[in-house]
Coordinates of C-alpha atoms in Angstrom, one line a residue:
X1 CA 102.7 107.2 64.1
X2 CA 100.0 108.7 66.3
X3 CA 96.5 107.8 65.2
X4 CA 94.6 110.8 66.5
X5 CA 95.6 114.3 67.6
X6 CA 93.0 116.1 69.8
X7 CA 92.7 119.9 69.6
X8 CA 90.7 121.8 72.2
X9 CA 90.5 124.9 74.4
X10 CA 91.5 124.8 78.1
X11 CA 87.9 125.1 79.4
X12 CA 87.1 121.8 77.8
X13 CA 90.1 119.8 79.1
X14 CA 87.8 117.3 81.0
X15 CA 85.8 116.6 77.9
X16 CA 89.0 116.2 75.8
X17 CA 90.3 113.7 78.4
X18 CA 86.9 111.8 78.3
X19 CA 87.1 111.7 74.5
X20 CA 90.7 110.5 74.5
X21 CA 90.0 107.7 77.0
X22 CA 87.0 106.5 74.9
X23 CA 89.1 106.4 71.7
X24 CA 91.9 104.6 73.5
X25 CA 89.4 102.0 74.7
X26 CA 88.7 101.4 71.0
X27 CA 92.4 100.6 70.4
X28 CA 93.5 104.0 68.9
X29 CA 96.7 105.7 69.9
X30 CA 95.7 109.2 71.0
X31 CA 97.7 112.4 71.7
X32 CA 96.7 115.6 73.4
X33 CA 98.8 118.4 74.9
X34 CA 98.7 117.1 78.5
X35 CA 101.6 114.8 77.3
X36 CA 103.9 117.7 76.4
X37 CA 107.5 117.0 77.5
X38 CA 108.9 119.5 79.9
X39 CA 112.2 119.9 78.0
X40 CA 111.0 120.8 74.5
X41 CA 109.4 123.9 73.0
X42 CA 105.6 123.7 72.9
X43 CA 105.2 124.8 69.2
X44 CA 107.9 122.3 68.1
X45 CA 106.1 119.3 69.7
X46 CA 102.7 120.4 68.4
X47 CA 104.1 120.6 64.9
X48 CA 105.5 117.1 65.1
X49 CA 102.4 115.6 66.5
X50 CA 100.1 117.3 64.0
X51 CA 102.2 116.0 61.1
X52 CA 102.3 112.5 62.5
X53 CA 98.6 112.1 63.2
X54 CA 96.4 110.4 60.7
X55 CA 93.3 112.2 62.1
X56 CA 92.8 115.5 64.0
X57 CA 89.8 115.8 66.2
X58 CA 88.9 119.4 66.9
X59 CA 86.6 120.1 69.9
X60 CA 84.8 123.3 69.1
X61 CA 83.5 125.4 72.0
X62 CA 82.8 129.1 72.6
X63 CA 86.4 129.4 73.8
X64 CA 87.9 127.3 71.0
X65 CA 86.3 129.4 68.3
X66 CA 88.3 132.4 69.7
X67 CA 91.6 130.4 70.1
X68 CA 94.3 131.0 67.5
X69 CA 95.9 127.7 68.4
X70 CA 92.8 125.7 67.8
X71 CA 92.0 127.5 64.6
X72 CA 95.6 127.0 63.4
X73 CA 95.5 123.3 64.2
X74 CA 92.1 122.9 62.5
X75 CA 93.4 124.7 59.4
X76 CA 96.4 122.4 59.1
X77 CA 94.1 119.4 59.5
X78 CA 91.6 120.7 56.9
X79 CA 94.4 121.3 54.3
X80 CA 95.7 117.8 54.9
X81 CA 92.1 116.3 54.7
X82 CA 92.3 114.7 58.1
X83 CA 89.9 117.0 60.1
X84 CA 87.1 115.5 62.3
X85 CA 85.0 118.2 64.0
X86 CA 82.6 118.1 67.0
X87 CA 81.0 120.7 69.2
X88 CA 80.2 120.2 72.9
X89 CA 78.3 123.4 73.7
X90 CA 76.5 124.2 70.5
X91 CA 79.2 126.5 69.2
X92 CA 79.3 126.8 65.4
X93 CA 82.7 126.3 63.9
X94 CA 84.1 129.5 62.4
X95 CA 84.7 130.1 58.7
X96 CA 85.8 128.2 56.7
X97 CA 85.3 125.2 59.0
X98 CA 81.5 125.8 59.0
X99 CA 81.4 124.2 55.5
X100 CA 82.5 120.8 56.9
X101 CA 80.3 118.4 58.9
X102 CA 80.4 118.8 62.6
X103 CA 79.2 116.2 65.1
X104 CA 77.1 117.4 68.1
X105 CA 78.3 115.9 71.4
X106 CA 76.5 118.2 73.7
X107 CA 75.8 116.5 77.0
X108 CA 77.6 113.4 75.8
X109 CA 78.3 111.0 78.7
X110 CA 80.2 108.3 76.9
X111 CA 77.3 106.5 75.3
X112 CA 78.7 104.6 72.4
X113 CA 75.3 104.5 70.6
X114 CA 74.9 108.3 70.6
X115 CA 74.5 109.5 67.0
X116 CA 77.2 112.2 67.4
X117 CA 79.7 109.7 68.8
X118 CA 79.0 107.3 65.9
X119 CA 79.5 110.2 63.4
X120 CA 82.9 110.9 65.0
X121 CA 84.1 107.2 65.1
X122 CA 82.9 106.7 61.5
X123 CA 85.0 109.6 60.3
X124 CA 88.0 108.3 62.3
X125 CA 87.6 104.9 60.8
X126 CA 87.5 106.4 57.3
X127 CA 90.8 108.2 57.9
X128 CA 92.7 105.8 60.2
X129 CA 91.0 102.5 59.4
X130 CA 89.0 100.2 61.6
X131 CA 89.8 99.7 65.2
X132 CA 93.6 100.1 65.5
X133 CA 95.5 96.8 65.1
X134 CA 96.9 95.2 68.2
X135 CA 100.4 96.2 67.2
X136 CA 99.6 99.9 67.9
X137 CA 98.3 99.2 71.4
X138 CA 100.7 100.6 74.0
X139 CA 99.9 98.2 76.9
X140 CA 102.4 95.5 75.9
X141 CA 105.5 95.4 78.1
X142 CA 108.5 97.4 76.9
X143 CA 112.0 96.1 77.5
X144 CA 112.6 95.9 81.3
X145 CA 108.9 96.3 82.1
X146 CA 107.1 93.5 83.9
X147 CA 104.3 91.6 82.0
X148 CA 100.8 91.8 83.3
X149 CA 99.1 88.4 83.0
X150 CA 95.3 87.8 82.8
X151 CA 94.4 84.2 83.5
X152 CA 91.0 83.5 81.9
X153 CA 88.5 80.9 83.1
X154 CA 89.2 77.8 81.0
X155 CA 86.3 76.6 78.8
X156 CA 84.4 73.5 79.7
X157 CA 84.1 71.5 76.4
X158 CA 82.4 68.5 78.1
X159 CA 78.8 67.7 77.9
X160 CA 78.6 67.6 81.7
X161 CA 77.9 71.2 82.7
X162 CA 78.8 70.3 86.3
X163 CA 82.4 70.2 85.2
X164 CA 82.4 74.0 85.1
X165 CA 83.8 73.8 88.7
X166 CA 86.8 71.8 87.3
X167 CA 87.6 74.3 84.5
X168 CA 87.2 77.3 86.8
X169 CA 89.2 75.5 89.5
X170 CA 92.2 74.9 87.2
X171 CA 92.2 78.5 86.2
X172 CA 91.9 79.7 89.8
X173 CA 94.7 77.5 91.0
X174 CA 97.1 78.6 88.2
X175 CA 96.3 82.2 88.9
X176 CA 96.9 81.8 92.6
X177 CA 100.1 79.8 92.2
X178 CA 101.6 82.2 89.8
X179 CA 100.6 85.3 91.8
X180 CA 101.9 84.0 95.1
X181 CA 104.9 82.1 94.0
X182 CA 106.6 84.7 91.8
X183 CA 107.0 88.4 91.0
X184 CA 104.8 88.1 87.9
X185 CA 101.9 90.6 88.1
X186 CA 98.6 88.8 87.7
X187 CA 95.2 90.4 87.3
X188 CA 92.8 89.4 90.1
X189 CA 90.2 86.8 89.2
X190 CA 87.2 89.1 89.9
X191 CA 88.3 91.0 86.8
X192 CA 89.7 88.3 84.5
X193 CA 86.9 85.8 85.2
X194 CA 84.4 88.3 83.7
X195 CA 85.5 87.1 80.3
X196 CA 84.0 83.8 79.2
X197 CA 83.2 82.0 76.0
X198 CA 82.6 84.3 73.1
X199 CA 83.6 87.4 75.3
X200 CA 87.3 86.4 75.1
X201 CA 88.3 89.0 72.6
X202 CA 92.0 89.8 73.0
X203 CA 91.4 93.4 72.1
X204 CA 88.5 93.8 74.6
X205 CA 90.6 92.2 77.3
X206 CA 93.5 94.6 76.5
X207 CA 91.2 97.6 76.5
X208 CA 89.5 96.8 79.8
X209 CA 92.3 95.0 81.8
X210 CA 95.4 96.5 80.2
X211 CA 96.9 93.0 80.1
X212 CA 100.1 92.3 78.2
X213 CA 99.6 88.5 78.2
X214 CA 96.7 86.2 78.7
X215 CA 96.5 82.5 79.6
X216 CA 93.5 80.7 78.2
X217 CA 92.5 77.0 77.8
X218 CA 89.9 74.4 77.8
X219 CA 89.0 71.2 79.7
X220 CA 87.5 68.1 78.1
X221 CA 86.6 64.9 80.0
X222 CA 86.4 61.4 78.6
X223 CA 85.5 58.9 81.3
X224 CA 88.0 59.1 84.1
X225 CA 90.5 61.0 81.9
X226 CA 90.7 64.7 81.4
X227 CA 92.5 66.6 78.6
X228 CA 93.5 70.2 79.4
X229 CA 94.7 72.5 76.6
X230 CA 96.4 75.8 77.6
X231 CA 98.1 78.6 75.6
X232 CA 99.9 81.8 76.5
X233 CA 99.1 84.7 74.2
X234 CA 101.1 87.9 73.6
X235 CA 98.3 90.5 73.5
X236 CA 100.4 92.9 71.3
X237 CA 100.8 90.6 68.4
X238 CA 97.8 88.3 69.3
X239 CA 100.2 85.3 68.7
X240 CA 100.6 82.3 71.0
X241 CA 104.0 82.2 72.8
X242 CA 103.5 78.8 74.2
X243 CA 100.9 76.0 74.2
X244 CA 100.6 72.6 75.6
X245 CA 98.2 69.7 76.2
X246 CA 97.9 67.7 79.3
X247 CA 96.2 64.2 79.4
X248 CA 95.8 63.0 83.0
X249 CA 93.6 61.0 85.3
X250 CA 91.2 63.1 87.2
X251 CA 92.8 61.9 90.4
X252 CA 95.9 63.9 89.5
X253 CA 94.2 67.2 88.9
X254 CA 95.9 69.2 91.6
X255 CA 99.4 68.1 90.6
X256 CA 98.4 69.0 87.1
X257 CA 97.5 72.5 88.2
X258 CA 101.0 72.9 89.5
X259 CA 102.5 71.5 86.4
X260 CA 100.7 74.0 84.2
X261 CA 101.7 76.9 86.4
X262 CA 105.3 75.9 86.2
X263 CA 105.0 75.7 82.4
X264 CA 103.5 79.2 82.2
X265 CA 106.4 80.5 84.3
X266 CA 108.9 79.0 81.9
X267 CA 107.1 80.5 79.0
X268 CA 107.4 83.9 80.6
X269 CA 111.1 83.2 81.3
X270 CA 110.8 83.6 85.0
X271 CA 112.4 81.4 87.6
X272 CA 110.3 80.6 90.6
X273 CA 109.1 77.7 92.6
X274 CA 105.4 77.2 92.5
X275 CA 103.9 76.5 95.9
X276 CA 100.8 74.5 96.5
X277 CA 98.7 74.3 99.6
X278 CA 98.2 70.6 98.9
X279 CA 95.3 68.7 97.5
X280 CA 91.9 70.3 97.9
X281 CA 88.7 68.4 97.9
X282 CA 86.8 69.2 94.7
X283 CA 83.6 69.9 96.6
X284 CA 85.4 72.3 98.9
X285 CA 86.9 74.1 95.9
X286 CA 83.5 74.4 94.3
X287 CA 82.0 76.0 97.4
X288 CA 85.0 78.4 97.6
X289 CA 84.6 79.3 94.0
X290 CA 80.9 80.0 94.4
X291 CA 81.7 82.1 97.5
X292 CA 84.1 84.3 95.5
X293 CA 81.5 84.7 92.8
X294 CA 78.7 85.6 95.2
X295 CA 80.8 88.2 97.0
X296 CA 81.8 89.8 93.7
X297 CA 78.3 89.9 92.2
X298 CA 76.7 91.2 95.4
X299 CA 78.6 94.5 95.1
X300 CA 80.2 96.7 97.6
X301 CA 78.5 97.3 100.9
X302 CA 76.0 94.4 100.5
X303 CA 76.0 92.7 103.8
X304 CA 73.5 90.1 102.6
X305 CA 76.0 89.2 99.9
X306 CA 78.8 89.0 102.5
X307 CA 76.7 86.7 104.7
X308 CA 76.0 84.5 101.7
X309 CA 79.7 84.2 100.7
X310 CA 80.7 83.6 104.3
X311 CA 78.3 80.6 104.3
X312 CA 79.9 79.2 101.2
X313 CA 83.4 79.7 102.5
X314 CA 82.3 77.9 105.7
X315 CA 81.1 75.0 103.6
X316 CA 84.5 74.8 102.0
X317 CA 86.2 74.7 105.3
X318 CA 83.8 72.1 106.7
X319 CA 84.5 69.9 103.7
X320 CA 88.3 70.5 103.8
X321 CA 89.7 71.9 107.0
X322 CA 93.1 72.3 105.5
X323 CA 91.9 74.7 102.7
X324 CA 93.8 77.8 103.8
X325 CA 92.5 80.2 101.1
X326 CA 88.9 79.4 102.1
X327 CA 89.7 80.1 105.7
X328 CA 91.3 83.4 104.8
X329 CA 88.3 84.5 102.8
X330 CA 85.9 83.3 105.6
X331 CA 88.0 85.3 108.1
X332 CA 87.6 88.5 106.1
X333 CA 83.8 88.1 105.6
X334 CA 83.3 87.5 109.4
X335 CA 85.5 90.4 110.3
X336 CA 83.6 92.8 108.0
X337 CA 80.2 91.6 109.4
X338 CA 81.4 91.9 113.0
X339 CA 82.8 95.4 112.6
X340 CA 79.8 96.7 110.6
X341 CA 77.5 95.5 113.4
X342 CA 75.7 93.3 110.9
X343 CA 75.5 90.4 113.3
X344 CA 73.6 89.6 116.5
X345 CA 76.8 88.8 118.5
X346 CA 79.5 90.9 116.9
X347 CA 82.1 90.1 119.6
X348 CA 81.7 86.3 119.1
X349 CA 81.9 86.8 115.3
X350 CA 85.1 88.8 115.7
X351 CA 86.6 86.0 117.8
X352 CA 85.7 83.5 115.0
X353 CA 87.2 85.8 112.4
X354 CA 90.5 86.1 114.3
X355 CA 90.6 82.3 114.8
X356 CA 90.1 81.6 111.1
X357 CA 92.7 84.2 110.1
X358 CA 95.3 82.8 112.4
X359 CA 94.6 79.3 111.2
X360 CA 94.9 80.4 107.6
X361 CA 98.3 82.1 108.1
X362 CA 99.6 79.1 110.0
X363 CA 98.6 76.8 107.1
X364 CA 99.9 79.1 104.4
X365 CA 102.1 82.1 105.3
X366 CA 102.0 83.3 101.7
X367 CA 98.3 84.4 101.9
X368 CA 97.5 88.1 102.2
X369 CA 93.8 87.9 102.9
X370 CA 94.1 86.7 106.6
X371 CA 96.3 89.7 107.4
X372 CA 93.8 92.0 105.8
X373 CA 91.1 90.4 108.0
X374 CA 93.1 91.0 111.1
X375 CA 93.6 94.6 110.2
X376 CA 89.8 95.0 109.9
X377 CA 89.4 93.7 113.5
X378 CA 91.6 96.4 115.0
X379 CA 90.0 99.5 116.6
X380 CA 89.6 102.4 114.1
X381 CA 92.2 104.5 115.9
X382 CA 94.8 101.7 116.1
X383 CA 96.5 103.2 113.0
X384 CA 100.0 101.9 113.7
X385 CA 98.7 98.4 114.3
X386 CA 96.6 98.5 111.2
X387 CA 99.5 99.7 109.1
X388 CA 101.7 96.9 110.3
X389 CA 99.2 94.3 109.5
X390 CA 98.6 95.6 106.0
X391 CA 102.4 95.7 105.4
X392 CA 102.5 92.1 106.6
X393 CA 99.8 91.2 104.1
X394 CA 101.9 92.7 101.2
X395 CA 105.0 91.0 102.5
X396 CA 103.1 87.7 102.2
X397 CA 101.8 88.4 98.7
X398 CA 103.0 91.7 97.1
X399 CA 100.7 91.2 94.1
X400 CA 97.4 90.8 96.1
X401 CA 94.9 93.3 94.7
X402 CA 92.8 93.3 97.8
X403 CA 95.7 94.0 100.1
X404 CA 97.0 96.8 97.8
X405 CA 93.5 98.4 97.8
X406 CA 93.3 98.3 101.6
X407 CA 96.8 99.7 101.9
X408 CA 95.8 102.7 99.7
X409 CA 92.6 103.2 101.7
X410 CA 94.6 103.3 105.0
X411 CA 97.0 105.9 103.6
X412 CA 94.0 108.0 102.5
X413 CA 92.5 107.7 106.0
X414 CA 95.7 109.1 107.6
X415 CA 96.0 111.8 104.9
X416 CA 99.0 110.4 103.0
X417 CA 97.3 110.8 99.5
X418 CA 100.6 111.1 97.6
X419 CA 101.8 107.8 98.8
X420 CA 98.4 106.2 98.3
X421 CA 97.9 107.2 94.7
X422 CA 100.3 104.8 93.0
X423 CA 99.3 101.9 95.3
X424 CA 95.6 102.5 94.4
X425 CA 96.5 102.6 90.7
X426 CA 98.4 99.3 91.1
X427 CA 95.3 97.7 92.8
X428 CA 93.0 98.8 90.0
X429 CA 95.5 97.6 87.4
X430 CA 95.5 94.2 89.0
X431 CA 91.7 94.1 89.4
X432 CA 90.2 96.7 87.0
X433 CA 86.6 95.5 87.7
X434 CA 86.8 95.9 91.5
X435 CA 84.5 98.9 92.3
X436 CA 85.8 99.3 95.8
X437 CA 89.4 99.7 94.6
X438 CA 88.3 102.1 92.0
X439 CA 86.4 104.2 94.6
X440 CA 89.6 104.6 96.6
X441 CA 91.5 105.7 93.4
X442 CA 88.8 108.2 92.6
X443 CA 88.9 109.8 96.0
X444 CA 92.7 110.1 95.7
X445 CA 92.3 111.9 92.4
X446 CA 89.9 114.3 94.0
X447 CA 92.2 114.9 97.0
X448 CA 95.4 115.4 95.0
X449 CA 94.2 117.1 91.9
X450 CA 90.8 118.7 92.8
X451 CA 87.2 117.7 92.2
X452 CA 87.2 118.8 88.6
X453 CA 90.1 116.5 87.7
X454 CA 88.0 113.6 89.0
X455 CA 84.9 114.2 86.8
X456 CA 85.9 112.0 83.9
X457 CA 87.1 109.2 86.2
X458 CA 83.7 109.1 87.9
X459 CA 81.8 109.2 84.6
X460 CA 83.7 106.1 83.6
X461 CA 83.1 104.5 87.0
X462 CA 79.3 105.1 86.8
X463 CA 79.2 103.5 83.4
X464 CA 80.9 100.4 84.8
X465 CA 79.0 100.2 88.1
X466 CA 75.7 102.2 87.9
X467 CA 74.3 100.3 91.0
X468 CA 77.2 100.4 93.3
X469 CA 76.5 102.8 96.2
X470 CA 80.0 104.2 96.9
X471 CA 80.5 104.9 93.2
X472 CA 77.2 106.8 92.7
X473 CA 77.7 108.7 96.0
X474 CA 81.2 109.8 95.1
X475 CA 80.2 110.8 91.5
X476 CA 77.2 112.7 92.8
X477 CA 79.3 114.6 95.4
X478 CA 81.9 115.5 92.8
X479 CA 79.2 116.8 90.4
X480 CA 77.7 118.9 93.3
X481 CA 81.0 120.3 94.5
X482 CA 81.9 121.4 91.0
X483 CA 78.4 122.9 90.5
X484 CA 77.9 120.7 87.4
X485 CA 74.1 120.7 87.9
X486 CA 73.3 118.8 84.7
X487 CA 75.6 115.9 85.7
X488 CA 74.3 116.0 89.3
X489 CA 70.7 115.9 88.1
X490 CA 71.4 112.9 85.9
X491 CA 73.1 111.0 88.8
X492 CA 70.2 111.8 91.2
X493 CA 67.8 110.4 88.6
X494 CA 70.1 107.3 88.1
X495 CA 70.2 106.6 91.9
X496 CA 66.4 106.8 92.1
X497 CA 65.9 104.7 89.0
X498 CA 68.0 101.9 90.6
X499 CA 66.3 102.4 94.0
X500 CA 69.6 103.2 95.7
X501 CA 68.1 105.9 97.9
X502 CA 67.3 103.4 100.6
X503 CA 70.9 104.0 101.7
X504 CA 71.6 106.9 104.1
X505 CA 74.8 107.6 102.2
X506 CA 72.8 108.0 99.0
X507 CA 70.1 110.1 100.6
X508 CA 72.8 112.5 102.0
X509 CA 74.4 112.8 98.6
X510 CA 71.0 113.4 96.9
X511 CA 70.1 116.1 99.4
X512 CA 73.4 117.9 98.8
X513 CA 73.1 117.6 95.0
X514 CA 69.6 119.0 95.1
X515 CA 70.7 121.8 97.5
X516 CA 73.3 122.9 94.9
X517 CA 70.5 123.2 92.4
X518 CA 68.0 125.0 94.6
X519 CA 69.8 126.6 97.5
X520 CA 67.0 125.4 99.8
X521 CA 68.1 125.7 103.4
X522 CA 65.9 122.8 104.5
X523 CA 68.6 120.3 103.6
X524 CA 71.4 121.7 105.9
X525 CA 68.8 122.3 108.6
X526 CA 67.7 118.6 108.3
X527 CA 71.3 117.5 108.5
X528 CA 71.8 119.5 111.7
X529 CA 68.8 117.6 113.2
X530 CA 70.4 114.4 112.0
X531 CA 73.7 115.3 113.8
X532 CA 71.8 116.0 117.0
X533 CA 70.2 112.6 116.8
X534 CA 73.5 110.9 116.2
X535 CA 75.1 112.8 119.1
X536 CA 72.2 111.7 121.4
X537 CA 72.3 108.1 120.3
X538 CA 76.0 107.4 119.9
X539 CA 77.8 110.2 121.8
X540 CA 79.4 111.4 118.5
X541 CA 78.3 112.9 115.2
X542 CA 79.3 110.9 112.1
X543 CA 82.3 112.0 110.1
X544 CA 80.3 112.1 106.8
X545 CA 77.7 114.3 108.5
X546 CA 80.5 116.8 109.5
X547 CA 81.8 116.7 105.9
X548 CA 78.4 117.5 104.4
X549 CA 77.8 120.3 106.9
X550 CA 81.0 121.9 105.6
X551 CA 79.8 121.3 102.1
X552 CA 76.6 123.3 102.9
X553 CA 78.8 126.1 104.2
X554 CA 78.0 125.3 107.9
X555 CA 81.6 124.7 109.1
X556 CA 81.0 126.4 112.5
X557 CA 78.1 124.1 113.1
X558 CA 80.2 121.1 112.2
X559 CA 82.9 122.1 114.7
X560 CA 80.2 122.7 117.3
X561 CA 79.3 119.0 117.0
X562 CA 83.0 118.1 117.0
X563 CA 83.4 119.8 120.4
X564 CA 80.4 117.9 121.8
X565 CA 81.5 114.5 120.3
X566 CA 83.7 112.0 122.2
X567 CA 84.6 109.7 119.3
X568 CA 85.3 107.0 121.9
X569 CA 84.1 104.3 119.4
X570 CA 87.4 104.9 117.5
X571 CA 89.3 103.2 120.3
X572 CA 86.8 100.5 121.0
X573 CA 87.7 97.1 119.5
X574 CA 84.1 96.6 118.7
X575 CA 83.4 100.2 117.8
X576 CA 81.4 100.7 114.6
X577 CA 83.5 101.3 111.4
X578 CA 84.3 104.9 110.9
X579 CA 81.4 106.7 109.3
X580 CA 82.0 107.6 105.7
X581 CA 84.2 104.5 105.2
X582 CA 82.8 104.3 101.6
X583 CA 85.0 107.4 100.9
X584 CA 88.1 107.2 103.1
X585 CA 90.1 110.3 103.4
X586 CA 87.0 112.6 103.2
X587 CA 88.4 114.6 106.1
X588 CA 91.1 115.9 103.8
X589 CA 89.0 116.8 100.8
X590 CA 88.8 120.5 99.9
X591 CA 85.5 122.4 99.3
X592 CA 84.7 125.8 97.9
X593 CA 82.7 126.5 101.0
X594 CA 85.6 125.6 103.3
X595 CA 86.4 122.1 104.3
X596 CA 87.1 120.6 107.8
X597 CA 90.8 120.8 107.2
X598 CA 90.7 124.5 106.2
X599 CA 90.2 125.4 109.9
X600 CA 92.8 125.2 112.7
X601 CA 90.2 123.4 114.8
X602 CA 91.0 120.4 112.5
X603 CA 93.9 119.6 114.8
X604 CA 91.5 119.1 117.8
X605 CA 89.3 116.9 115.6
X606 CA 92.4 114.9 114.6
X607 CA 93.3 114.4 118.2
X608 CA 89.9 113.0 119.0
X609 CA 90.1 110.6 116.1
X610 CA 93.5 109.4 117.2
X611 CA 95.2 110.8 114.0
X612 CA 97.4 113.3 115.9
X613 CA 98.9 110.5 118.1
X614 CA 99.7 108.5 114.9
X615 CA 101.3 111.5 113.1
X616 CA 103.5 112.5 116.1
X617 CA 104.5 108.9 117.0
X618 CA 105.5 107.9 113.5
X619 CA 106.5 111.1 111.9
X620 CA 104.3 110.2 108.9
X621 CA 102.5 113.5 108.6
X622 CA 99.6 114.0 106.2
X623 CA 100.2 115.8 102.9
X624 CA 98.4 118.8 104.3
X625 CA 101.3 119.4 106.7
X626 CA 103.3 120.7 103.7
X627 CA 100.4 122.4 101.9
X628 CA 101.2 126.1 101.4
X629 CA 97.6 126.9 100.6
X630 CA 96.4 126.0 104.2
X631 CA 95.7 129.2 106.2
X632 CA 97.6 127.7 109.2
X633 CA 100.7 125.6 109.9
X634 CA 99.4 122.1 110.7
X635 CA 102.6 121.0 112.4
X636 CA 102.8 124.2 114.4
X637 CA 99.1 124.0 115.5
X638 CA 99.6 120.3 116.4
X639 CA 102.7 121.2 118.6
X640 CA 100.7 123.9 120.4
X641 CA 97.8 121.5 120.9
X642 CA 100.0 118.8 122.4
X643 CA 101.9 121.3 124.7
X644 CA 98.7 123.1 125.9
X645 CA 97.3 122.1 129.3
X646 CA 95.1 119.1 128.9
X647 CA 96.3 118.7 125.3

């Protein structure tokens, strides 16, 4: 039985989706008409779902008041005493529904403490019951569907707080062994390790990580002996599937980690051979663990955080030169610092990164991270080489969340959004608390389904990561592009509140958002001055600058700068990372004012960026090549460009 049926008018589809997502996070099973099957009559399905629902939430709006469908559904719910009403634009429910309490969710942004939201959830609880029991959650694996495992950090039950490294280390080793040694899907540690101590609520973990199973445990030390308890829990029924206790000498800790991993695999009825990189010095593992933590906490785009994590990974390697995972993470940090120009001698740093990556792959061919690091070191326009390295990363470890995210980013950069979308979704499923992976997914939603379809996604992302620059910038741009001035104004205020406007990306987004509110031409004029400065200093205008010029309706000006730009840095091994990397694929995003891709001159820009060579050499054309809404034939224009003298 469905818990909740949502009734709404078409103009409020995004709010209905936001409401449904919020209720699902509370554990309720929710149905709205975007789930209509293609093979059945509309009215028949609506009738079934209305009858099955234990509560019907009606979203009143100016359009809904006039809708016969919404009125009919509300009347059915009222007669069956399961109606919950809310208004989002101040519209008064029509008679006789105006005699029933109606919650006001005007300008609701997902705040769970909002009085209107509390009124809605209180009514639902009265009709359906408290938060839906775990048995109604739909994230548990069905027959033939692979489990999704969350390995939680084991609790340190010893008086010695320093043994936290040991409990985290056991969890980390189990997670890594299971992820690399089998086909079992495992959520990345950056997400699962957020849940510690009293935060280990099964229902919360299911809601945030969508895990079907979780592995949890504890570590207790007595002298030179250690007792490790572990249990595997089915999230659907909240019942243990397997539990065991291991009493060992501390000297056997790494063999013990392999033993637990093998036991977990047996409990999941999978056959695989756990692989271990050998014994790791405890002090090296502690430095490695701290490095991962520092990088995660620093947030996306924080080069100070990357430098700090690189120092810790270097400590781990110095202590234990055979620690392959630490070398792989060190290689990735060094590669990112070198390519971002965030070092005094980037060429020397790049050589170090390559050396560490090659050493890591030689020690452990099953690691994905070193291959990702090598892909970062390639010139921006070396698309075929980058693609090969990322494919190699996923061959080494198909479940690696970071490699999946980078693969989706690459596909967006070359315009293959349809292929990228499921890969980005997989990356986010494996690491739901990774803001970078989520940013890639949000861009793909915009590119494939339009800016309006991305609004609720970015609202959720801002709630999770209100201080992460790529998230705030992307959300602000979507609000501005869709002319949602209230949302744009709120995001500008949030960016300034958290002092994010020190970033040039944020300043550009704020200027664009404010322009949509005022229409003041000083903003596009200032951006043209910025493009002139970039051209004089670097020989090319930045790609994000070109994007925003189009957003301001200055597409001819943008292509004027394209004609004067060389983009030679795209082929330079030490050329700066492509501008706008926080939002890959922005070249392909559509705008009401006319985007870069809406103009046949886009083919010439693609040639300068090296994309045209990639498309023609591989036959992997961007989605736009088959887009009937383009005013020109991209393949045909590309052929004419290549065949033209000097093309």
